PDB file of N, CA and C in Angstrom:
ATOM      1  N   MET A 300      95.125  94.686 100.520  1.00 48.00           N
ATOM      2  CA  MET A 300      96.253  94.782 101.421  1.00 48.00           C
ATOM      3  C   MET A 300      95.737  95.156 102.806  1.00 48.00           C
ATOM      4  N   ASP A 301      96.370  94.636 103.801  1.00 49.00           N
ATOM      5  CA  ASP A 301      95.893  94.831 105.159  1.00 49.00           C
ATOM      6  C   ASP A 301      96.547  96.055 105.789  1.00 49.00           C
ATOM      7  N   PHE A 302      95.745  97.069 106.033  1.00 51.00           N
ATOM      8  CA  PHE A 302      96.229  98.318 106.619  1.00 51.00           C
ATOM      9  C   PHE A 302      96.882  98.078 107.974  1.00 51.00           C
ATOM     10  N   SER A 303      96.303  97.181 108.781  1.00 50.00           N
ATOM     11  CA  SER A 303      96.820  96.938 110.128  1.00 50.00           C
ATOM     12  C   SER A 303      98.195  96.279 110.113  1.00 50.00           C
ATOM     13  N   GLU A 304      98.568  95.659 109.008  1.00 58.00           N
ATOM     14  CA  GLU A 304      99.879  95.026 108.904  1.00 58.00           C
ATOM     15  C   GLU A 304     100.901  95.931 108.212  1.00 58.00           C
ATOM     16  N   ASN A 305     100.557  97.192 108.048  1.00 60.00           N
ATOM     17  CA  ASN A 305     101.443  98.193 107.446  1.00 60.00           C
ATOM     18  C   ASN A 305     101.852  97.809 106.022  1.00 60.00           C
ATOM     19  N   LYS A 306     100.927  97.204 105.278  1.00 69.00           N
ATOM     20  CA  LYS A 306     101.194  96.830 103.891  1.00 69.00           C
ATOM     21  C   LYS A 306     100.755  97.913 102.915  1.00 69.00           C
ATOM     22  N   ASN A 307     100.244  99.004 103.438  1.00 88.00           N
ATOM     23  CA  ASN A 307      99.824 100.098 102.580  1.00 88.00           C
ATOM     24  C   ASN A 307     101.040 100.910 102.131  1.00 88.00           C
ATOM     25  N   LEU A 308     100.837 101.705 101.106  1.00 95.00           N
ATOM     26  CA  LEU A 308     101.885 102.598 100.623  1.00 95.00           C
ATOM     27  C   LEU A 308     101.721 103.966 101.264  1.00 95.00           C
ATOM     28  N   LYS A 309     102.843 104.565 101.582  1.00 97.00           N
ATOM     29  CA  LYS A 309     102.859 105.954 102.023  1.00 97.00           C
ATOM     30  C   LYS A 309     103.433 106.758 100.869  1.00 97.00           C
ATOM     31  N   LEU A 310     102.829 107.888 100.600  1.00 98.00           N
ATOM     32  CA  LEU A 310     103.277 108.778  99.533  1.00 98.00           C
ATOM     33  C   LEU A 310     103.498 110.155 100.136  1.00 98.00           C
ATOM     34  N   HIS A 311     104.708 110.674  99.968  1.00 98.00           N
ATOM     35  CA  HIS A 311     105.000 112.011 100.472  1.00 98.00           C
ATOM     36  C   HIS A 311     105.428 112.905  99.314  1.00 98.00           C
ATOM     37  N   LEU A 312     104.832 114.077  99.248  1.00 98.00           N
ATOM     38  CA  LEU A 312     105.196 115.089  98.263  1.00 98.00           C
ATOM     39  C   LEU A 312     106.337 115.903  98.856  1.00 98.00           C
ATOM     40  N   ASP A 313     107.541 115.654  98.375  1.00 97.00           N
ATOM     41  CA  ASP A 313     108.751 116.288  98.898  1.00 97.00           C
ATOM     42  C   ASP A 313     109.113 117.472  98.004  1.00 97.00           C
ATOM     43  N   MET A 314     109.043 118.661  98.563  1.00 96.00           N
ATOM     44  CA  MET A 314     109.295 119.879  97.792  1.00 96.00           C
ATOM     45  C   MET A 314     110.762 120.298  97.817  1.00 96.00           C
ATOM     46  N   SER A 315     111.625 119.513  98.450  1.00 91.00           N
ATOM     47  CA  SER A 315     113.025 119.909  98.597  1.00 91.00           C
ATOM     48  C   SER A 315     113.925 119.362  97.497  1.00 91.00           C
ATOM     49  N   GLY A 316     113.343 118.826  96.446  1.00 73.00           N
ATOM     50  CA  GLY A 316     114.139 118.260  95.361  1.00 73.00           C
ATOM     51  C   GLY A 316     115.003 119.300  94.667  1.00 73.00           C
ATOM     52  N   GLU A 317     116.126 118.858  94.150  1.00 75.00           N
ATOM     53  CA  GLU A 317     117.067 119.749  93.484  1.00 75.00           C
ATOM     54  C   GLU A 317     116.461 120.386  92.231  1.00 75.00           C
ATOM     55  N   ASN A 318     115.669 119.617  91.497  1.00 78.00           N
ATOM     56  CA  ASN A 318     115.061 120.112  90.260  1.00 78.00           C
ATOM     57  C   ASN A 318     113.552 120.246  90.391  1.00 78.00           C
ATOM     58  N   GLY A 319     113.089 120.604  91.536  1.00 90.00           N
ATOM     59  CA  GLY A 319     111.652 120.697  91.772  1.00 90.00           C
ATOM     60  C   GLY A 319     111.245 119.732  92.861  1.00 90.00           C
ATOM     61  N   TRP A 320     110.116 119.118  92.700  1.00 97.00           N
ATOM     62  CA  TRP A 320     109.583 118.247  93.729  1.00 97.00           C
ATOM     63  C   TRP A 320     109.729 116.776  93.343  1.00 97.00           C
ATOM     64  N   THR A 321     109.529 115.928  94.363  1.00 97.00           N
ATOM     65  CA  THR A 321     109.674 114.483  94.194  1.00 97.00           C
ATOM     66  C   THR A 321     108.542 113.781  94.917  1.00 97.00           C
ATOM     67  N   LEU A 322     108.010 112.728  94.309  1.00 98.00           N
ATOM     68  CA  LEU A 322     107.064 111.852  94.994  1.00 98.00           C
ATOM     69  C   LEU A 322     107.865 110.715  95.604  1.00 98.00           C
ATOM     70  N   LYS A 323     107.756 110.563  96.910  1.00 98.00           N
ATOM     71  CA  LYS A 323     108.471 109.496  97.608  1.00 98.00           C
ATOM     72  C   LYS A 323     107.462 108.487  98.124  1.00 98.00           C
ATOM     73  N   PHE A 324     107.630 107.246  97.701  1.00 98.00           N
ATOM     74  CA  PHE A 324     106.759 106.154  98.130  1.00 98.00           C
ATOM     75  C   PHE A 324     107.504 105.291  99.136  1.00 98.00           C
ATOM     76  N   ALA A 325     106.821 104.955 100.222  1.00 97.00           N
ATOM     77  CA  ALA A 325     107.402 104.077 101.237  1.00 97.00           C
ATOM     78  C   ALA A 325     106.419 102.967 101.567  1.00 97.00           C
ATOM     79  N   LYS A 326     106.980 101.841 101.965  1.00 93.00           N
ATOM     80  CA  LYS A 326     106.184 100.723 102.461  1.00 93.00           C
ATOM     81  C   LYS A 326     106.826 100.329 103.773  1.00 93.00           C
ATOM     82  N   GLY A 327     106.055 100.404 104.841  1.00 88.00           N
ATOM     83  CA  GLY A 327     106.668 100.260 106.153  1.00 88.00           C
ATOM     84  C   GLY A 327     107.581 101.454 106.366  1.00 88.00           C
ATOM     85  N   GLU A 328     108.815 101.194 106.736  1.00 88.00           N
ATOM     86  CA  GLU A 328     109.779 102.281 106.953  1.00 88.00           C
ATOM     87  C   GLU A 328     110.752 102.432 105.788  1.00 88.00           C
ATOM     88  N   GLU A 329     110.560 101.665 104.723  1.00 94.00           N
ATOM     89  CA  GLU A 329     111.493 101.654 103.598  1.00 94.00           C
ATOM     90  C   GLU A 329     110.969 102.475 102.421  1.00 94.00           C
ATOM     91  N   ILE A 330     111.808 103.379 101.916  1.00 97.00           N
ATOM     92  CA  ILE A 330     111.481 104.105 100.688  1.00 97.00           C
ATOM     93  C   ILE A 330     111.617 103.108  99.537  1.00 97.00           C
ATOM     94  N   VAL A 331     110.526 102.877  98.809  1.00 97.00           N
ATOM     95  CA  VAL A 331     110.552 101.896  97.722  1.00 97.00           C
ATOM     96  C   VAL A 331     110.678 102.544  96.347  1.00 97.00           C
ATOM     97  N   LYS A 332     110.386 103.841  96.258  1.00 98.00           N
ATOM     98  CA  LYS A 332     110.531 104.515  94.956  1.00 98.00           C
ATOM     99  C   LYS A 332     110.489 106.023  95.156  1.00 98.00           C
ATOM    100  N   GLU A 333     111.336 106.718  94.409  1.00 97.00           N
ATOM    101  CA  GLU A 333     111.311 108.173  94.347  1.00 97.00           C
ATOM    102  C   GLU A 333     111.105 108.558  92.891  1.00 97.00           C
ATOM    103  N   ILE A 334     110.118 109.408  92.662  1.00 98.00           N
ATOM    104  CA  ILE A 334     109.795 109.829  91.296  1.00 98.00           C
ATOM    105  C   ILE A 334     109.943 111.347  91.221  1.00 98.00           C
ATOM    106  N   PRO A 335     110.993 111.829  90.547  1.00 96.00           N
ATOM    107  CA  PRO A 335     111.184 113.278  90.439  1.00 96.00           C
ATOM    108  C   PRO A 335     110.178 113.907  89.479  1.00 96.00           C
ATOM    109  N   LYS A 336     109.963 115.194  89.660  1.00 96.00           N
ATOM    110  CA  LYS A 336     109.053 115.952  88.794  1.00 96.00           C
ATOM    111  C   LYS A 336     109.429 115.730  87.335  1.00 96.00           C
ATOM    112  N   ALA A 337     108.412 115.423  86.547  1.00 96.00           N
ATOM    113  CA  ALA A 337     108.574 115.205  85.105  1.00 96.00           C
ATOM    114  C   ALA A 337     107.205 115.398  84.478  1.00 96.00           C
ATOM    115  N   ASP A 338     107.077 115.081  83.212  1.00 97.00           N
ATOM    116  CA  ASP A 338     105.786 115.088  82.550  1.00 97.00           C
ATOM    117  C   ASP A 338     104.843 114.140  83.294  1.00 97.00           C
ATOM    118  N   ILE A 339     103.579 114.533  83.418  1.00 97.00           N
ATOM    119  CA  ILE A 339     102.596 113.733  84.165  1.00 97.00           C
ATOM    120  C   ILE A 339     102.526 112.302  83.641  1.00 97.00           C
ATOM    121  N   SER A 340     102.563 112.122  82.333  1.00 98.00           N
ATOM    122  CA  SER A 340     102.460 110.761  81.783  1.00 98.00           C
ATOM    123  C   SER A 340     103.670 109.916  82.167  1.00 98.00           C
ATOM    124  N   VAL A 341     104.839 110.525  82.215  1.00 98.00           N
ATOM    125  CA  VAL A 341     106.053 109.811  82.625  1.00 98.00           C
ATOM    126  C   VAL A 341     105.947 109.412  84.095  1.00 98.00           C
ATOM    127  N   MET A 342     105.500 110.338  84.927  1.00 98.00           N
ATOM    128  CA  MET A 342     105.361 110.049  86.354  1.00 98.00           C
ATOM    129  C   MET A 342     104.306 108.968  86.587  1.00 98.00           C
ATOM    130  N   THR A 343     103.203 109.035  85.857  1.00 98.00           N
ATOM    131  CA  THR A 343     102.150 108.025  85.990  1.00 98.00           C
ATOM    132  C   THR A 343     102.681 106.655  85.594  1.00 98.00           C
ATOM    133  N   ASP A 344     103.475 106.594  84.535  1.00 99.00           N
ATOM    134  CA  ASP A 344     104.093 105.323  84.138  1.00 99.00           C
ATOM    135  C   ASP A 344     104.998 104.780  85.246  1.00 99.00           C
ATOM    136  N   GLU A 345     105.701 105.663  85.935  1.00 99.00           N
ATOM    137  CA  GLU A 345     106.559 105.247  87.050  1.00 99.00           C
ATOM    138  C   GLU A 345     105.722 104.657  88.192  1.00 99.00           C
ATOM    139  N   VAL A 346     104.565 105.255  88.449  1.00 98.00           N
ATOM    140  CA  VAL A 346     103.679 104.723  89.490  1.00 98.00           C
ATOM    141  C   VAL A 346     103.137 103.359  89.057  1.00 98.00           C
ATOM    142  N   ARG A 347     102.781 103.228  87.801  1.00 98.00           N
ATOM    143  CA  ARG A 347     102.335 101.916  87.285  1.00 98.00           C
ATOM    144  C   ARG A 347     103.416 100.858  87.515  1.00 98.00           C
ATOM    145  N   GLU A 348     104.654 101.222  87.215  1.00 98.00           N
ATOM    146  CA  GLU A 348     105.775 100.297  87.409  1.00 98.00           C
ATOM    147  C   GLU A 348     105.924  99.933  88.886  1.00 98.00           C
ATOM    148  N   LEU A 349     105.782 100.907  89.760  1.00 98.00           N
ATOM    149  CA  LEU A 349     105.841 100.640  91.200  1.00 98.00           C
ATOM    150  C   LEU A 349     104.762  99.650  91.608  1.00 98.00           C
ATOM    151  N   PHE A 350     103.548  99.861  91.143  1.00 97.00           N
ATOM    152  CA  PHE A 350     102.452  98.953  91.485  1.00 97.00           C
ATOM    153  C   PHE A 350     102.764  97.532  91.020  1.00 97.00           C
ATOM    154  N   LYS A 351     103.329  97.405  89.816  1.00 97.00           N
ATOM    155  CA  LYS A 351     103.713  96.079  89.319  1.00 97.00           C
ATOM    156  C   LYS A 351     104.800  95.473  90.198  1.00 97.00           C
ATOM    157  N   GLU A 352     105.799  96.292  90.563  1.00 96.00           N
ATOM    158  CA  GLU A 352     106.882  95.822  91.428  1.00 96.00           C
ATOM    159  C   GLU A 352     106.347  95.341  92.775  1.00 96.00           C
ATOM    160  N   GLN A 353     105.295  95.983  93.259  1.00 94.00           N
ATOM    161  CA  GLN A 353     104.706  95.612  94.546  1.00 94.00           C
ATOM    162  C   GLN A 353     103.755  94.425  94.412  1.00 94.00           C
ATOM    163  N   GLY A 354     103.524  93.974  93.189  1.00 93.00           N
ATOM    164  CA  GLY A 354     102.663  92.821  92.958  1.00 93.00           C
ATOM    165  C   GLY A 354     101.179  93.135  92.960  1.00 93.00           C
ATOM    166  N   TYR A 355     100.831  94.407  92.823  1.00 94.00           N
ATOM    167  CA  TYR A 355      99.427  94.799  92.817  1.00 94.00           C
ATOM    168  C   TYR A 355      98.765  94.438  91.490  1.00 94.00           C
ATOM    169  N   THR A 356      97.515  94.018  91.574  1.00 94.00           N
ATOM    170  CA  THR A 356      96.691  93.810  90.388  1.00 94.00           C
ATOM    171  C   THR A 356      95.459  94.692  90.531  1.00 94.00           C
ATOM    172  N   ALA A 357      94.693  94.797  89.462  1.00 93.00           N
ATOM    173  CA  ALA A 357      93.493  95.642  89.474  1.00 93.00           C
ATOM    174  C   ALA A 357      92.466  95.166  90.491  1.00 93.00           C
ATOM    175  N   ASP A 358      92.550  93.913  90.927  1.00 92.00           N
ATOM    176  CA  ASP A 358      91.601  93.370  91.903  1.00 92.00           C
ATOM    177  C   ASP A 358      91.990  93.656  93.350  1.00 92.00           C
ATOM    178  N   ASN A 359      93.232  94.091  93.577  1.00 91.00           N
ATOM    179  CA  ASN A 359      93.699  94.340  94.942  1.00 91.00           C
ATOM    180  C   ASN A 359      93.099  95.609  95.523  1.00 91.00           C
ATOM    181  N   THR A 360      92.941  95.609  96.831  1.00 92.00           N
ATOM    182  CA  THR A 360      92.629  96.838  97.546  1.00 92.00           C
ATOM    183  C   THR A 360      93.963  97.479  97.903  1.00 92.00           C
ATOM    184  N   ILE A 361      94.143  98.704  97.470  1.00 94.00           N
ATOM    185  CA  ILE A 361      95.401  99.417  97.676  1.00 94.00           C
ATOM    186  C   ILE A 361      95.104 100.666  98.489  1.00 94.00           C
ATOM    187  N   LEU A 362      95.828 100.816  99.577  1.00 95.00           N
ATOM    188  CA  LEU A 362      95.664 101.977 100.448  1.00 95.00           C
ATOM    189  C   LEU A 362      96.913 102.844 100.355  1.00 95.00           C
ATOM    190  N   ILE A 363      96.717 104.120 100.112  1.00 96.00           N
ATOM    191  CA  ILE A 363      97.830 105.063 100.045  1.00 96.00           C
ATOM    192  C   ILE A 363      97.588 106.178 101.050  1.00 96.00           C
ATOM    193  N   GLU A 364      98.590 106.434 101.886  1.00 96.00           N
ATOM    194  CA  GLU A 364      98.563 107.569 102.811  1.00 96.00           C
ATOM    195  C   GLU A 364      99.391 108.679 102.169  1.00 96.00           C
ATOM    196  N   PHE A 365      98.734 109.731 101.716  1.00 98.00           N
ATOM    197  CA  PHE A 365      99.384 110.824 101.002  1.00 98.00           C
ATOM    198  C   PHE A 365      99.597 111.990 101.958  1.00 98.00           C
ATOM    199  N   SER A 366     100.848 112.450 102.077  1.00 98.00           N
ATOM    200  CA  SER A 366     101.143 113.589 102.949  1.00 98.00           C
ATOM    201  C   SER A 366     101.914 114.657 102.170  1.00 98.00           C
ATOM    202  N   TYR A 367     101.721 115.889 102.590  1.00 97.00           N
ATOM    203  CA  TYR A 367     102.368 117.032 101.957  1.00 97.00           C
ATOM    204  C   TYR A 367     102.344 118.189 102.942  1.00 97.00           C
ATOM    205  N   ASN A 368     103.135 119.221 102.673  1.00 96.00           N
ATOM    206  CA  ASN A 368     103.159 120.420 103.497  1.00 96.00           C
ATOM    207  C   ASN A 368     102.684 121.578 102.624  1.00 96.00           C
ATOM    208  N   ALA A 369     101.464 122.014 102.837  1.00 95.00           N
ATOM    209  CA  ALA A 369     100.845 123.029 101.981  1.00 95.00           C
ATOM    210  C   ALA A 369     101.500 124.400 102.094  1.00 95.00           C
ATOM    211  N   THR A 370     102.325 124.623 103.105  1.00 94.00           N
ATOM    212  CA  THR A 370     102.958 125.928 103.257  1.00 94.00           C
ATOM    213  C   THR A 370     104.250 126.053 102.454  1.00 94.00           C
ATOM    214  N   GLU A 371     104.735 124.963 101.881  1.00 94.00           N
ATOM    215  CA  GLU A 371     105.974 125.028 101.114  1.00 94.00           C
ATOM    216  C   GLU A 371     105.711 125.609  99.728  1.00 94.00           C
ATOM    217  N   SER A 372     106.643 126.399  99.254  1.00 92.00           N
ATOM    218  CA  SER A 372     106.518 127.045  97.953  1.00 92.00           C
ATOM    219  C   SER A 372     106.366 126.008  96.843  1.00 92.00           C
ATOM    220  N   GLY A 373     105.399 126.224  95.964  1.00 93.00           N
ATOM    221  CA  GLY A 373     105.174 125.344  94.825  1.00 93.00           C
ATOM    222  C   GLY A 373     104.276 124.154  95.095  1.00 93.00           C
ATOM    223  N   THR A 374     103.826 124.014  96.335  1.00 95.00           N
ATOM    224  CA  THR A 374     103.039 122.834  96.696  1.00 95.00           C
ATOM    225  C   THR A 374     101.715 122.767  95.949  1.00 95.00           C
ATOM    226  N   THR A 375     101.054 123.887  95.741  1.00 96.00           N
ATOM    227  CA  THR A 375      99.737 123.847  95.096  1.00 96.00           C
ATOM    228  C   THR A 375      99.812 123.203  93.716  1.00 96.00           C
ATOM    229  N   SER A 376     100.750 123.626  92.903  1.00 96.00           N
ATOM    230  CA  SER A 376     100.909 123.054  91.565  1.00 96.00           C
ATOM    231  C   SER A 376     101.300 121.580  91.637  1.00 96.00           C
ATOM    232  N   ALA A 377     102.245 121.257  92.513  1.00 97.00           N
ATOM    233  CA  ALA A 377     102.687 119.865  92.662  1.00 97.00           C
ATOM    234  C   ALA A 377     101.558 118.989  93.186  1.00 97.00           C
ATOM    235  N   TYR A 378     100.763 119.525  94.106  1.00 98.00           N
ATOM    236  CA  TYR A 378      99.611 118.785  94.640  1.00 98.00           C
ATOM    237  C   TYR A 378      98.622 118.464  93.518  1.00 98.00           C
ATOM    238  N   LEU A 379      98.317 119.450  92.685  1.00 98.00           N
ATOM    239  CA  LEU A 379      97.369 119.230  91.585  1.00 98.00           C
ATOM    240  C   LEU A 379      97.888 118.169  90.612  1.00 98.00           C
ATOM    241  N   ASP A 380      99.185 118.207  90.304  1.00 98.00           N
ATOM    242  CA  ASP A 380      99.767 117.181  89.435  1.00 98.00           C
ATOM    243  C   ASP A 380      99.696 115.806  90.094  1.00 98.00           C
ATOM    244  N   THR A 381      99.976 115.754  91.381  1.00 98.00           N
ATOM    245  CA  THR A 381      99.921 114.483  92.112  1.00 98.00           C
ATOM    246  C   THR A 381      98.510 113.922  92.101  1.00 98.00           C
ATOM    247  N   MET A 382      97.515 114.784  92.265  1.00 98.00           N
ATOM    248  CA  MET A 382      96.127 114.313  92.243  1.00 98.00           C
ATOM    249  C   MET A 382      95.743 113.788  90.858  1.00 98.00           C
ATOM    250  N   LYS A 383      96.281 114.382  89.800  1.00 98.00           N
ATOM    251  CA  LYS A 383      96.029 113.855  88.451  1.00 98.00           C
ATOM    252  C   LYS A 383      96.563 112.428  88.340  1.00 98.00           C
ATOM    253  N   ILE A 384      97.748 112.215  88.876  1.00 98.00           N
ATOM    254  CA  ILE A 384      98.351 110.879  88.849  1.00 98.00           C
ATOM    255  C   ILE A 384      97.509 109.905  89.665  1.00 98.00           C
ATOM    256  N   ILE A 385      97.132 110.304  90.875  1.00 98.00           N
ATOM    257  CA  ILE A 385      96.321 109.433  91.736  1.00 98.00           C
ATOM    258  C   ILE A 385      94.997 109.102  91.053  1.00 98.00           C
ATOM    259  N   ASN A 386      94.346 110.090  90.473  1.00 98.00           N
ATOM    260  CA  ASN A 386      93.050 109.844  89.824  1.00 98.00           C
ATOM    261  C   ASN A 386      93.181 108.938  88.604  1.00 98.00           C
ATOM    262  N   THR A 387      94.260 109.076  87.859  1.00 98.00           N
ATOM    263  CA  THR A 387      94.497 108.152  86.746  1.00 98.00           C
ATOM    264  C   THR A 387      94.659 106.733  87.269  1.00 98.00           C
ATOM    265  N   MET A 388      95.431 106.580  88.341  1.00 98.00           N
ATOM    266  CA  MET A 388      95.644 105.247  88.912  1.00 98.00           C
ATOM    267  C   MET A 388      94.345 104.687  89.481  1.00 98.00           C
ATOM    268  N   LYS A 389      93.503 105.546  90.054  1.00 97.00           N
ATOM    269  CA  LYS A 389      92.208 105.090  90.580  1.00 97.00           C
ATOM    270  C   LYS A 389      91.314 104.562  89.461  1.00 97.00           C
ATOM    271  N   SER A 390      91.443 105.123  88.262  1.00 97.00           N
ATOM    272  CA  SER A 390      90.629 104.630  87.144  1.00 97.00           C
ATOM    273  C   SER A 390      91.100 103.251  86.680  1.00 97.00           C
ATOM    274  N   GLU A 391      92.357 102.936  86.915  1.00 97.00           N
ATOM    275  CA  GLU A 391      92.916 101.640  86.526  1.00 97.00           C
ATOM    276  C   GLU A 391      92.830 100.610  87.654  1.00 97.00           C
ATOM    277  N   TYR A 392      92.930 101.070  88.873  1.00 97.00           N
ATOM    278  CA  TYR A 392      92.853 100.224  90.067  1.00 97.00           C
ATOM    279  C   TYR A 392      91.642 100.703  90.866  1.00 97.00           C
ATOM    280  N   THR A 393      90.489 100.124  90.581  1.00 95.00           N
ATOM    281  CA  THR A 393      89.233 100.649  91.131  1.00 95.00           C
ATOM    282  C   THR A 393      89.102 100.468  92.636  1.00 95.00           C
ATOM    283  N   HIS A 394      89.978  99.665  93.231  1.00 96.00           N
ATOM    284  CA  HIS A 394      89.957  99.493  94.684  1.00 96.00           C
ATOM    285  C   HIS A 394      91.130 100.231  95.329  1.00 96.00           C
ATOM    286  N   LEU A 395      91.573 101.293  94.680  1.00 96.00           N
ATOM    287  CA  LEU A 395      92.624 102.134  95.240  1.00 96.00           C
ATOM    288  C   LEU A 395      91.949 103.233  96.059  1.00 96.00           C
ATOM    289  N   PHE A 396      92.378 103.355  97.300  1.00 96.00           N
ATOM    290  CA  PHE A 396      91.852 104.377  98.201  1.00 96.00           C
ATOM    291  C   PHE A 396      93.025 105.153  98.767  1.00 96.00           C
ATOM    292  N   TYR A 397      92.787 106.413  99.083  1.00 96.00           N
ATOM    293  CA  TYR A 397      93.863 107.207  99.669  1.00 96.00           C
ATOM    294  C   TYR A 397      93.304 108.143 100.730  1.00 96.00           C
ATOM    295  N   SER A 398      94.177 108.465 101.665  1.00 97.00           N
ATOM    296  CA  SER A 398      93.885 109.527 102.620  1.00 97.00           C
ATOM    297  C   SER A 398      94.950 110.583 102.389  1.00 97.00           C
ATOM    298  N   GLU A 399      94.659 111.799 102.768  1.00 97.00           N
ATOM    299  CA  GLU A 399      95.676 112.831 102.625  1.00 97.00           C
ATOM    300  C   GLU A 399      95.779 113.640 103.895  1.00 97.00           C
ATOM    301  N   THR A 400      97.016 114.018 104.200  1.00 96.00           N
ATOM    302  CA  THR A 400      97.295 114.801 105.397  1.00 96.00           C
ATOM    303  C   THR A 400      98.198 115.963 105.035  1.00 96.00           C
ATOM    304  N   ASP A 401      97.749 117.160 105.349  1.00 97.00           N
ATOM    305  CA  ASP A 401      98.576 118.352 105.220  1.00 97.00           C
ATOM    306  C   ASP A 401      99.343 118.473 106.534  1.00 97.00           C
ATOM    307  N   VAL A 402     100.630 118.135 106.510  1.00 95.00           N
ATOM    308  CA  VAL A 402     101.414 118.116 107.745  1.00 95.00           C
ATOM    309  C   VAL A 402     101.695 119.517 108.279  1.00 95.00           C
ATOM    310  N   SER A 403     101.394 120.564 107.506  1.00 93.00           N
ATOM    311  CA  SER A 403     101.631 121.924 107.993  1.00 93.00           C
ATOM    312  C   SER A 403     100.736 122.258 109.185  1.00 93.00           C
ATOM    313  N   VAL A 404      99.627 121.539 109.334  1.00 87.00           N
ATOM    314  CA  VAL A 404      98.749 121.805 110.475  1.00 87.00           C
ATOM    315  C   VAL A 404      99.419 121.432 111.790  1.00 87.00           C
ATOM    316  N   PHE A 405     100.504 120.638 111.719  1.00 84.00           N
ATOM    317  CA  PHE A 405     101.209 120.232 112.929  1.00 84.00           C
ATOM    318  C   PHE A 405     102.418 121.108 113.215  1.00 84.00           C
ATOM    319  N   ALA A 406     102.743 122.014 112.282  1.00 73.00           N
ATOM    320  CA  ALA A 406     103.903 122.887 112.470  1.00 73.00           C
ATOM    321  C   ALA A 406     103.583 123.929 113.536  1.00 73.00           C
ATOM    322  N   GLY A 407     104.534 124.184 114.356  1.00 58.00           N
ATOM    323  CA  GLY A 407     104.330 125.122 115.453  1.00 58.00           C
ATOM    324  C   GLY A 407     104.751 126.445 115.105  1.00 58.00           C
TER     325      GLY A 407
END
């Protein structure tokens, strides 16, 4: 996927969910999937489904921009769970790459 054409996925760890946290995936400016906190295997299956919906195959290069706010309560645990999901997906999609940004560094 071409990063310059904004075809990459954005992933935001949203800690404001009613029942905990939510993984929000966007492509361009559109939210394409929200995955609420659940068992890791259930969440990973949801990410697999998203990849299929986006037409990704194991041969594709997939870029994910992962953002989170480390100062929000519960972020450490949610971050670790999110990394488990990302690492599982990386084992299945060997050309999956991600960057991560802690947006709290921009808070004034």
